[in-house]
Short mmCIF file of C-alpha atoms and ligand atoms in Angstrom, two decimals:
data_model
loop_
_atom_site.label_atom_id
_atom_site.label_comp_id
_atom_site.label_asym_id
_atom_site.label_seq_id
_atom_site.Cartn_x
_atom_site.Cartn_y
_atom_site.Cartn_z
CA UNK O 27 -34.71 126.65 137.00
CA UNK O 28 -35.40 124.59 133.90
CA UNK O 29 -36.42 121.00 134.49
CA UNK O 30 -33.77 118.41 133.59
CA UNK O 31 -35.00 114.85 133.01
CA UNK O 32 -33.50 111.48 132.17
CA UNK O 33 -35.91 111.11 129.27
CA UNK O 34 -38.45 113.30 127.48
CA UNK O 35 -40.91 111.88 124.96
CA UNK O 36 -42.06 114.90 122.93
CA UNK O 37 -45.17 115.72 120.90
CA UNK O 38 -46.88 112.41 121.61
CA UNK O 39 -50.61 111.73 121.45
CA UNK O 40 -51.14 111.03 125.14
CA UNK O 41 -53.76 108.51 126.27
CA UNK O 42 -53.39 108.95 130.00
CA UNK O 43 -55.15 105.74 131.07
CA UNK O 44 -58.13 107.37 132.79
CA UNK O 45 -60.30 107.20 129.69
CA UNK O 46 -60.04 110.99 129.23
CA UNK O 47 -59.76 112.33 125.66
CA UNK O 48 -56.30 112.16 124.08
CA UNK O 49 -54.15 115.27 123.93
CA UNK O 50 -50.82 116.17 122.40
CA UNK O 51 -47.94 116.81 124.76
CA UNK O 52 -44.61 115.82 126.27
CA UNK O 53 -43.83 113.40 129.09
CA UNK O 54 -40.68 113.71 131.21
CA UNK O 55 -39.17 110.83 133.18
CA UNK O 56 -36.50 110.83 135.87
CA UNK O 57 -35.48 107.61 137.60
CA UNK O 58 -38.60 105.49 137.92
CA UNK O 59 -41.17 108.29 137.88
CA UNK O 60 -42.98 110.62 135.52
CA UNK O 61 -41.84 114.13 136.47
CA UNK O 62 -43.77 116.23 133.98
CA UNK O 63 -46.69 116.01 131.55
CA UNK O 64 -47.78 118.68 129.05
CA UNK O 65 -45.62 121.37 127.47
CA UNK O 66 -42.03 120.60 128.48
CA UNK O 67 -40.40 122.84 125.86
CA UNK O 68 -38.45 124.59 128.62
CA UNK O 69 -37.11 121.27 129.92
CA UNK O 70 -34.24 119.18 128.59
CA UNK O 71 -33.22 115.56 128.98
CA UNK O 72 -30.33 113.17 128.51
CA UNK O 73 -32.43 111.34 125.94
CA UNK O 74 -35.24 112.79 123.87
CA UNK O 75 -37.68 111.00 121.60
CA UNK O 76 -39.80 112.87 119.07
CA UNK O 77 -43.09 110.97 119.02
CA UNK O 78 -45.15 113.02 116.59
CA UNK O 79 -48.15 111.01 115.41
CA UNK O 80 -47.51 108.19 117.86
CA UNK O 81 -49.58 107.29 120.94
CA UNK O 82 -48.11 107.21 124.44
CA UNK O 83 -50.05 105.26 127.06
CA UNK O 84 -49.37 103.80 130.50
CA UNK O 85 -47.77 100.36 130.17
CA UNK O 86 -50.45 97.71 129.82
CA UNK O 87 -51.43 95.67 132.86
CA UNK O 88 -52.22 92.04 132.13
CA UNK O 89 -55.00 91.40 134.65
CA UNK O 90 -54.93 87.63 134.21
CA UNK O 91 -51.81 85.55 133.62
CA UNK O 92 -50.12 82.30 134.50
CA UNK O 93 -46.67 83.89 134.39
CA UNK O 94 -45.71 82.72 137.92
CA UNK O 95 -42.62 80.91 136.66
CA UNK O 96 -42.07 83.00 133.52
CA UNK O 97 -41.40 86.14 135.60
CA UNK O 98 -38.44 84.32 137.15
CA UNK O 99 -36.81 83.47 133.82
CA UNK O 100 -34.46 86.46 134.02
CA UNK O 101 -33.79 89.51 131.86
CA UNK O 102 -34.57 89.37 128.15
CA UNK O 103 -37.36 86.81 128.39
CA UNK O 104 -41.13 87.33 128.45
CA UNK O 105 -40.92 88.79 124.95
CA UNK O 106 -44.52 87.63 124.52
CA UNK O 107 -45.60 90.28 127.05
CA UNK O 108 -43.16 93.16 126.52
CA UNK O 109 -43.74 93.05 122.75
CA UNK O 110 -47.40 93.84 123.44
CA UNK O 111 -46.59 96.84 125.63
CA UNK O 112 -47.24 95.00 128.90
CA UNK O 113 -45.38 96.31 131.96
CA UNK O 114 -47.22 94.52 134.80
CA UNK O 115 -48.72 91.04 135.13
CA UNK O 116 -51.07 89.49 137.69
CA UNK O 117 -49.91 85.94 138.50
CA UNK O 118 -51.43 83.14 140.56
CA UNK O 119 -54.81 83.04 138.83
CA UNK O 120 -57.45 80.29 138.60
CA UNK O 121 -56.39 78.86 141.95
CA UNK O 122 -52.96 77.99 140.52
CA UNK O 123 -49.90 79.68 141.99
CA UNK O 124 -46.32 78.50 142.02
CA UNK O 125 -46.02 79.51 145.65
CA UNK O 126 -46.30 78.36 148.29
CA UNK O 127 -45.78 74.89 146.89
CA UNK O 128 -43.43 71.92 146.88
CA UNK O 129 -44.35 68.48 145.54
CA UNK O 130 -42.62 65.10 145.51
CA UNK O 131 -44.27 64.16 142.19
CA UNK O 132 -45.88 65.98 139.28
CA UNK O 133 -48.76 67.99 140.81
CA UNK O 134 -52.26 67.27 139.51
CA UNK O 135 -53.54 69.22 136.49
CA UNK O 136 -54.12 72.11 136.10
CA UNK O 137 -51.27 72.95 138.51
CA UNK O 138 -48.87 71.75 135.82
CA UNK O 139 -49.84 74.80 133.74
CA UNK O 140 -47.09 76.64 135.59
CA UNK O 141 -44.61 73.78 135.88
CA UNK O 142 -43.92 70.26 137.04
CA UNK O 143 -42.59 69.25 140.46
CA UNK O 144 -39.12 70.57 139.61
CA UNK O 145 -40.55 74.11 139.33
CA UNK O 146 -42.45 74.27 142.61
CA UNK O 147 -39.62 75.35 144.88
CA UNK O 148 -41.17 77.75 147.35
CA UNK O 149 -42.02 76.77 150.90
CA UNK O 150 -43.50 80.18 151.57
CA UNK O 151 -44.61 83.21 149.62
CA UNK O 152 -41.69 85.08 151.19
CA UNK O 153 -39.32 82.73 149.31
CA UNK O 154 -41.05 83.57 146.03
CA UNK O 155 -40.85 87.31 146.79
CA UNK O 156 -37.13 86.87 147.45
CA UNK O 157 -36.65 84.98 144.15
CA UNK O 158 -38.35 87.83 142.28
CA UNK O 159 -35.87 90.19 143.88
CA UNK O 160 -32.91 87.97 142.91
CA UNK O 161 -34.00 87.39 139.31
CA UNK O 162 -36.34 90.21 138.32
CA UNK O 163 -38.17 90.35 134.98
CA UNK O 164 -38.88 93.07 132.44
CA UNK O 165 -42.38 93.39 133.93
CA UNK O 166 -43.75 94.07 137.40
CA UNK O 167 -45.38 91.13 139.18
CA UNK O 168 -48.57 91.32 141.24
CA UNK O 169 -49.21 88.00 142.93
CA UNK O 170 -52.14 85.95 144.19
CA UNK O 171 -51.95 82.63 146.02
CA UNK O 172 -54.08 79.83 144.63
CA UNK O 173 -56.53 77.58 146.43
CA UNK O 174 -55.73 74.63 144.14
CA UNK O 175 -52.03 74.88 144.99
CA UNK O 176 -52.80 75.12 148.71
CA UNK O 177 -55.18 72.16 148.59
CA UNK O 178 -52.62 70.00 146.76
CA UNK O 179 -49.94 71.09 149.23
CA UNK O 180 -51.97 70.53 152.40
CA UNK O 181 -54.24 67.63 151.38
CA UNK O 182 -52.17 65.70 148.84
CA UNK O 183 -54.22 63.51 146.48
CA UNK O 184 -57.27 63.91 148.72
CA UNK O 185 -57.69 67.39 147.21
CA UNK O 186 -59.18 65.60 144.20
CA UNK O 187 -61.93 63.85 146.07
CA UNK O 188 -63.17 65.73 149.14
CA UNK O 189 -63.62 68.96 151.06
CA UNK O 190 -60.94 70.09 153.50
CA UNK O 191 -61.13 69.29 157.22
CA UNK O 192 -61.02 72.07 159.79
CA UNK O 193 -57.36 71.33 160.44
CA UNK O 194 -56.55 71.54 156.72
CA UNK O 195 -58.52 74.76 156.40
CA UNK O 196 -56.50 76.17 159.29
CA UNK O 197 -53.22 75.33 157.54
CA UNK O 198 -54.37 76.81 154.23
CA UNK O 199 -55.57 79.94 156.00
CA UNK O 200 -52.16 80.29 157.65
CA UNK O 201 -50.49 80.12 154.22
CA UNK O 202 -52.81 82.85 152.95
CA UNK O 203 -52.03 85.03 155.95
CA UNK O 204 -48.28 84.47 155.52
CA UNK O 205 -48.52 85.33 151.82
CA UNK O 206 -50.45 88.53 152.48
CA UNK O 207 -47.87 89.56 155.08
CA UNK O 208 -45.02 88.84 152.64
CA UNK O 209 -46.18 90.79 149.59
CA UNK O 210 -49.03 88.85 147.99
CA UNK O 211 -52.12 90.83 147.01
CA UNK O 212 -54.89 88.28 147.17
CA UNK O 213 -56.24 84.76 146.81
CA UNK O 214 -57.63 82.94 143.77
CA UNK O 215 -59.79 79.89 143.18
CA UNK O 216 -60.38 77.61 140.20
CA UNK O 217 -63.56 75.90 141.42
CA UNK O 218 -64.22 74.31 138.03
CA UNK O 219 -61.09 72.14 138.33
CA UNK O 220 -60.78 68.79 140.08
CA UNK O 221 -58.34 69.91 142.83
CA UNK O 222 -60.76 72.73 143.74
CA UNK O 223 -64.29 71.50 142.91
CA UNK O 224 -64.82 69.67 146.20
CA UNK O 225 -64.24 72.88 148.14
CA UNK O 226 -67.59 74.21 149.32
CA UNK O 227 -68.41 77.92 149.40
CA UNK O 228 -67.87 77.70 153.17
CA UNK O 229 -64.36 76.28 152.67
CA UNK O 230 -63.47 79.06 150.23
CA UNK O 231 -64.67 81.70 152.68
CA UNK O 232 -62.79 80.12 155.58
CA UNK O 233 -59.51 79.94 153.67
CA UNK O 234 -59.96 83.45 152.22
CA UNK O 235 -60.75 84.95 155.59
CA UNK O 236 -57.32 86.66 156.09
CA UNK O 237 -58.07 88.81 153.02
CA UNK O 238 -60.46 90.84 155.08
CA UNK O 239 -57.93 92.25 157.53
CA UNK O 240 -55.21 92.44 154.88
CA UNK O 241 -57.39 94.24 152.30
CA UNK O 242 -56.77 91.46 149.78
CA UNK O 243 -58.51 90.71 146.50
CA UNK O 244 -60.42 87.50 145.72
CA UNK O 245 -60.32 86.36 142.10
CA UNK O 246 -62.05 83.29 140.72
CA UNK O 247 -62.27 80.97 137.77
CA UNK O 248 -65.82 80.17 138.71
CA UNK O 249 -67.36 76.77 139.45
CA UNK O 250 -69.21 76.86 136.17
CA UNK O 251 -69.06 79.15 133.14
CA UNK O 252 -71.66 77.20 131.17
CA UNK O 253 -75.24 76.23 132.20
CA UNK O 254 -74.77 77.35 135.81
CA UNK O 255 -72.89 80.56 135.06
CA UNK O 256 -75.46 82.71 136.89
CA UNK O 257 -75.36 80.53 140.01
CA UNK O 258 -71.57 80.83 139.91
CA UNK O 259 -71.75 84.62 139.76
CA UNK O 260 -74.10 84.48 142.75
CA UNK O 261 -71.64 82.29 144.65
CA UNK O 262 -68.81 84.73 143.89
CA UNK O 263 -70.88 87.73 144.98
CA UNK O 264 -71.87 85.93 148.17
CA UNK O 265 -68.23 85.28 149.08
CA UNK O 266 -67.45 88.95 148.57
CA UNK O 267 -70.45 90.21 150.50
CA UNK O 268 -70.04 87.81 153.45
CA UNK O 269 -66.33 88.55 153.87
CA UNK O 270 -66.69 92.22 153.00
CA UNK O 271 -63.98 91.98 150.34
CA UNK O 272 -63.62 92.92 146.69
CA UNK O 273 -64.17 90.07 144.22
CA UNK O 274 -63.06 89.70 140.63
CA UNK O 275 -64.31 87.14 138.10
CA UNK O 276 -61.62 85.75 135.80
CA UNK O 277 -62.06 85.46 132.02
CA UNK O 278 -65.80 85.99 132.08
CA UNK O 279 -67.55 84.00 129.36
CA UNK O 280 -70.71 82.10 128.47
CA UNK O 281 -69.33 78.71 127.63
CA UNK O 282 -70.77 76.04 125.33
CA UNK O 283 -73.13 76.52 122.34
CA UNK O 284 -76.30 76.10 124.41
CA UNK O 285 -75.28 79.16 126.45
CA UNK O 286 -74.32 81.44 123.58
CA UNK O 287 -76.01 84.80 123.91
CA UNK O 288 -76.47 84.60 127.66
CA UNK O 289 -74.01 87.42 128.34
CA UNK O 290 -77.00 89.81 128.36
CA UNK O 291 -78.18 87.87 131.44
CA UNK O 292 -74.81 87.56 133.15
CA UNK O 293 -73.91 91.21 132.62
CA UNK O 294 -77.27 92.35 134.01
CA UNK O 295 -76.65 90.18 137.07
CA UNK O 296 -73.14 91.57 137.50
CA UNK O 297 -74.47 95.14 137.23
CA UNK O 298 -77.02 94.33 139.89
CA UNK O 299 -74.35 93.05 142.33
CA UNK O 300 -72.11 95.96 141.33
CA UNK O 301 -74.59 98.40 142.81
CA UNK O 302 -73.98 97.12 146.35
CA UNK O 303 -70.50 95.56 146.34
CA UNK O 304 -67.08 95.68 144.67
CA UNK O 305 -67.21 93.22 141.78
CA UNK O 306 -65.64 93.24 138.32
CA UNK O 307 -64.23 90.87 135.72
CA UNK O 308 -61.57 90.41 133.07
CA UNK O 309 -61.92 89.05 129.54
CA UNK O 310 -59.60 87.96 126.73
CA UNK O 311 -60.37 88.97 123.14
CA UNK O 312 -60.91 85.54 121.50
CA UNK O 313 -63.79 83.06 121.18
CA UNK O 314 -61.58 80.10 122.23
CA UNK O 315 -60.25 79.17 125.66
CA UNK O 316 -57.19 77.19 126.70
CA UNK O 317 -56.23 75.03 129.63
CA UNK O 318 -55.01 71.51 130.34
CA UNK O 319 -56.54 68.77 128.21
CA UNK O 320 -59.34 67.04 130.13
CA UNK O 321 -60.65 63.91 128.36
CA UNK O 322 -63.85 63.72 130.42
CA UNK O 323 -64.85 67.22 129.38
CA UNK O 324 -64.53 66.83 125.62
CA UNK O 325 -67.52 67.31 123.32
CA UNK O 326 -67.94 66.27 119.72
CA UNK O 327 -69.25 69.69 118.67
CA UNK O 328 -66.24 71.76 119.77
CA UNK O 329 -62.97 72.13 117.90
CA UNK O 330 -59.91 71.36 120.03
CA UNK O 331 -56.28 72.12 119.13
CA UNK O 332 -53.55 70.38 121.16
CA UNK O 333 -51.28 73.00 122.80
CA UNK O 334 -48.73 70.52 124.17
CA UNK O 335 -48.39 66.84 125.02
CA UNK O 336 -45.60 65.29 127.05
CA UNK O 337 -45.68 61.81 125.44
CA UNK O 338 -46.42 63.16 121.92
CA UNK O 339 -44.75 66.59 121.61
CA UNK O 340 -45.08 66.40 117.81
CA UNK O 341 -48.88 66.62 118.16
CA UNK O 342 -48.76 70.21 119.44
CA UNK O 343 -50.67 72.41 116.99
CA UNK O 344 -52.78 69.59 115.57
CA UNK O 345 -56.54 69.24 115.85
CA UNK O 346 -57.57 66.55 118.32
CA UNK O 347 -60.12 65.26 115.78
CA UNK O 348 -57.35 64.71 113.22
CA UNK O 349 -55.17 62.97 115.77
CA UNK O 350 -58.04 60.68 116.77
CA UNK O 351 -58.74 59.87 113.11
CA UNK O 352 -55.07 59.14 112.49
CA UNK O 353 -54.98 56.82 115.50
CA UNK O 354 -58.25 55.22 114.48
CA UNK O 355 -59.88 55.96 117.80
CA UNK O 356 -62.33 58.41 119.41
CA UNK O 357 -61.61 61.84 120.87
CA UNK O 358 -61.56 60.68 124.43
CA UNK O 359 -59.20 57.77 123.89
CA UNK O 360 -56.88 59.98 121.84
CA UNK O 361 -56.91 62.59 124.60
CA UNK O 362 -56.10 59.98 127.27
CA UNK O 363 -53.07 58.91 125.24
CA UNK O 364 -51.82 62.51 124.94
CA UNK O 365 -51.82 63.24 128.70
CA UNK O 366 -50.38 65.22 130.32
CA UNK O 367 -51.34 67.76 127.70
CA UNK O 368 -52.85 71.16 127.00
CA UNK O 369 -55.76 72.18 124.78
CA UNK O 370 -57.29 75.15 122.99
CA UNK O 371 -61.09 74.86 122.77
CA UNK O 372 -63.49 76.92 120.64
CA UNK O 373 -66.27 77.26 123.17
CA UNK O 374 -67.54 80.86 122.99
CA UNK O 375 -69.56 83.03 120.68
CA UNK O 376 -67.91 86.12 119.23
CA UNK O 377 -70.98 88.28 120.05
CA UNK O 378 -70.68 87.40 123.76
CA UNK O 379 -66.95 88.11 123.71
CA UNK O 380 -67.61 91.57 122.26
CA UNK O 381 -70.48 92.35 124.60
CA UNK O 382 -68.39 91.41 127.66
CA UNK O 383 -65.34 93.30 126.38
CA UNK O 384 -67.37 96.44 125.68
CA UNK O 385 -69.06 96.41 129.08
CA UNK O 386 -67.81 99.20 131.37
CA UNK O 387 -67.11 96.75 134.23
CA UNK O 388 -64.56 94.68 132.27
CA UNK O 389 -60.78 94.89 132.05
CA UNK O 390 -58.46 93.04 129.70
CA UNK O 391 -56.44 90.00 130.79
CA UNK O 392 -54.70 87.61 128.40
CA UNK O 393 -54.91 84.33 130.33
CA UNK O 394 -51.88 83.42 128.20
CA UNK O 395 -50.07 80.21 129.11
CA UNK O 396 -46.37 80.93 128.67
CA UNK O 397 -44.91 77.42 128.73
CA UNK O 398 -47.18 75.83 126.11
CA UNK O 399 -45.41 74.51 123.00
CA UNK O 400 -48.21 75.71 120.71
CA UNK O 401 -49.93 78.38 122.82
CA UNK O 402 -53.28 80.05 122.35
CA UNK O 403 -52.51 83.26 120.38
CA UNK O 404 -53.76 85.37 123.31
CA UNK O 405 -50.30 84.90 124.86
CA UNK O 406 -48.71 87.08 122.15
CA UNK O 407 -51.63 89.07 120.78
CA UNK O 408 -54.18 90.16 123.39
CA UNK O 409 -53.41 93.86 123.90
CA UNK O 410 -52.62 94.89 120.30
CA UNK O 411 -55.69 92.90 119.22
CA UNK O 412 -57.96 94.96 121.48
CA UNK O 413 -56.37 98.19 120.22
CA UNK O 414 -56.09 97.35 116.52
CA UNK O 415 -58.90 94.95 115.80
CA UNK O 416 -61.64 95.65 118.34
CA UNK O 417 -61.13 99.39 118.76
CA UNK O 418 -59.67 100.72 115.50
CA UNK O 419 -61.07 98.21 112.99
CA UNK O 420 -64.45 97.27 114.48
CA UNK O 421 -65.05 100.47 116.47
CA UNK O 422 -66.29 98.47 119.47
CA UNK O 423 -65.03 101.30 121.70
CA UNK O 424 -62.70 104.30 121.50
CA UNK O 425 -58.94 104.01 121.78
CA UNK O 426 -59.23 105.92 125.08
CA UNK O 427 -61.60 103.26 126.44
CA UNK O 428 -59.42 100.42 125.13
CA UNK O 429 -56.38 101.86 126.92
CA UNK O 430 -58.40 102.53 130.09
CA UNK O 431 -59.43 98.85 130.23
CA UNK O 432 -55.74 97.84 130.05
CA UNK O 433 -54.32 100.44 132.42
CA UNK O 434 -56.11 102.91 134.69
CA UNK O 435 -59.18 100.82 135.41
CA UNK O 436 -57.11 97.72 136.04
CA UNK O 437 -54.74 99.56 138.38
CA UNK O 438 -57.69 100.95 140.30
CA UNK O 439 -59.42 97.57 140.68
CA UNK O 440 -56.27 95.74 141.69
CA UNK O 441 -54.99 98.55 143.91
CA UNK O 442 -51.76 99.26 141.99
CA UNK O 443 -51.03 102.70 143.35
CA UNK O 444 -49.42 105.25 140.99
CA UNK O 445 -49.62 102.87 138.05
CA UNK O 446 -51.86 102.67 135.00
CA UNK O 447 -51.94 106.45 134.55
CA UNK O 448 -49.76 109.11 132.95
CA UNK O 449 -49.45 111.93 135.45
CA UNK O 450 -46.69 113.65 137.36
CA UNK O 451 -45.59 111.45 140.24
CA UNK O 452 -46.79 108.15 138.77
CA UNK O 453 -44.36 105.33 137.95
CA UNK O 454 -42.91 105.58 134.46
CA UNK O 455 -44.51 102.42 133.07
CA UNK O 456 -45.06 103.51 129.46
CA UNK O 457 -45.73 102.21 125.97
CA UNK O 458 -45.20 104.12 122.74
CA UNK O 459 -47.15 102.74 119.77
CA UNK O 460 -48.44 103.64 116.35
CA UNK O 461 -52.23 103.92 116.73
CA UNK O 462 -52.72 103.51 112.96
CA UNK O 463 -50.88 100.20 112.64
CA UNK O 464 -50.89 98.53 116.06
CA UNK O 465 -52.30 95.02 115.63
CA UNK O 466 -51.83 91.43 116.77
CA UNK O 467 -50.23 89.01 114.30
CA UNK O 468 -50.38 85.82 116.34
CA UNK O 469 -53.05 83.44 115.05
CA UNK O 470 -54.41 79.99 115.88
CA UNK O 471 -52.20 78.71 113.05
CA UNK O 472 -49.07 80.70 113.96
CA UNK O 473 -49.47 81.69 117.60
CA UNK O 474 -46.04 83.07 118.51
CA UNK O 475 -45.64 85.99 116.08
CA UNK O 476 -45.02 89.34 117.82
CA UNK O 477 -47.52 92.13 117.26
CA UNK O 478 -46.90 95.13 115.03
CA UNK O 479 -46.90 98.80 115.93
CA UNK O 480 -45.43 98.61 119.45
CA UNK O 481 -42.39 100.91 119.25
CA UNK O 482 -40.96 101.14 122.75
CA UNK O 483 -41.81 100.03 126.27
CA UNK O 484 -40.52 101.26 129.64
CA UNK O 485 -41.03 99.65 133.05
CA UNK O 486 -40.21 101.83 136.08
CA UNK O 487 -38.50 104.29 133.72
CA UNK O 488 -36.22 101.67 132.13
CA UNK O 489 -36.53 100.67 128.47
CA UNK O 490 -37.42 96.98 128.23
CA UNK O 491 -38.45 96.57 124.59
CA UNK O 492 -37.75 98.38 121.33
CA UNK O 493 -39.87 97.43 118.31
CA UNK O 494 -36.98 97.35 115.83
CA UNK O 495 -34.56 95.36 117.94
CA UNK O 496 -36.58 93.47 120.56
CA UNK O 497 -35.91 93.00 124.26
CA UNK O 498 -33.28 95.32 125.72
CA UNK O 499 -32.27 92.77 128.36
CA UNK O 500 -33.10 95.14 131.21
CA UNK O 501 -35.04 93.69 134.14
CA UNK O 502 -36.51 96.60 136.11
CA UNK O 503 -39.65 94.70 137.21
CA UNK O 504 -40.64 94.61 140.88
CA UNK O 505 -43.09 92.79 143.07
CA UNK O 506 -45.97 95.22 143.42
CA UNK O 507 -48.53 94.88 146.10
CA UNK O 508 -52.13 95.91 146.42
CA UNK O 509 -52.99 99.03 148.31
CA UNK O 510 -56.46 100.47 148.17
CA UNK O 511 -56.10 102.86 151.11
ZN1 LIG Z 207 -59.06 80.09 134.49
CU1 LIG Z 208 -56.43 81.42 133.92
#
């Protein structure tokens, strides 16, 4: 009997996510799954799309996000992600998760990246999982719980000044265990930040301990990405080896001018650890970072753009140096006045960014910050930028490799079963794009312009975004959980 599908995309150039060479063929979808790949000329469907000359890939997986709150904003939002072809996001990175957390006052930075006290509403991870079910998004959510959030929750202001006591470690560990039992996939740290920097390696290992039995993933914004970047990689590897768990370094970089070029060293070190343990990293395709504005970490030799400021919202998008000049003061004093605030800092070398991106161990993550008034352009541009600029224009790697780093490899590392690949039986997370025109358009001057060349996006078989008309309003996203069995 001839196959009957809900949807057939015909004559597409298929990049199946594994890195294998592209081929021309059809893809059939019924309900939330791919039911056929190849020559489906004998099959029919309720809806057919002729995709001659266009590329069909697994929906992109954003390996590093701060979309914890954004995924709860309901159908039709998260245009910044769907318009790039993203169908799954990893939330709870850098030690910052929106759950479990509840605070009587504004939580310390950088927790306020994901919201102020009015947004931390989850006493347990189970409550967050339930909220995702009640108000799903256009994308799937894969969640980590953050050490910074747990420290602020359990220790209060003391998280800023000292290590945790045994009793506090016990409470944090219980939260991690509860989260893992309720649908979380791992635990993250942000050891560079004040609420996390007083946690010793021993504290991290003690709190992360439930990951071992639960098969969870440890991700980290490392203690240092500048002078001590190699020592930080060693600390990360040690945590993984001692606990016998997989570790993943967030937004790998060599930060600050005096460390430019050191990615040859860091990548060699990562390869060395990779021979004996599970270790990998993500990277975003820009030579500037973005986080909360931290006056004590400013340097005169780095350009800083203000991403948001609560007391001076009109300063978003302006250079800190210009603001300081206008106020007749120095950078630090100007920054103090702007707090709480966010910043974009030009602190990497393009050569390092390319070397890290091209390395076979890397995957792509945006690190976009969805609530910033004037966000880093990575929020809107990351995935089309890798496809259009780094792969097609510069030839840094093939389109097959670019797609693999955004789909199949990411799904494998994070344990997203039946995702990130186009094959019969896999979930129908798909993106149709024009490989000749796909490109980011968001810039440091105009950071919220949607990309070009993304034609249609499906999450779990449901159309979420159409290039000509925008978001469909559908919200088929689910909480997905790690399984590496
Ligand atoms: Zn980070
Ligand atoms: Cu981050």
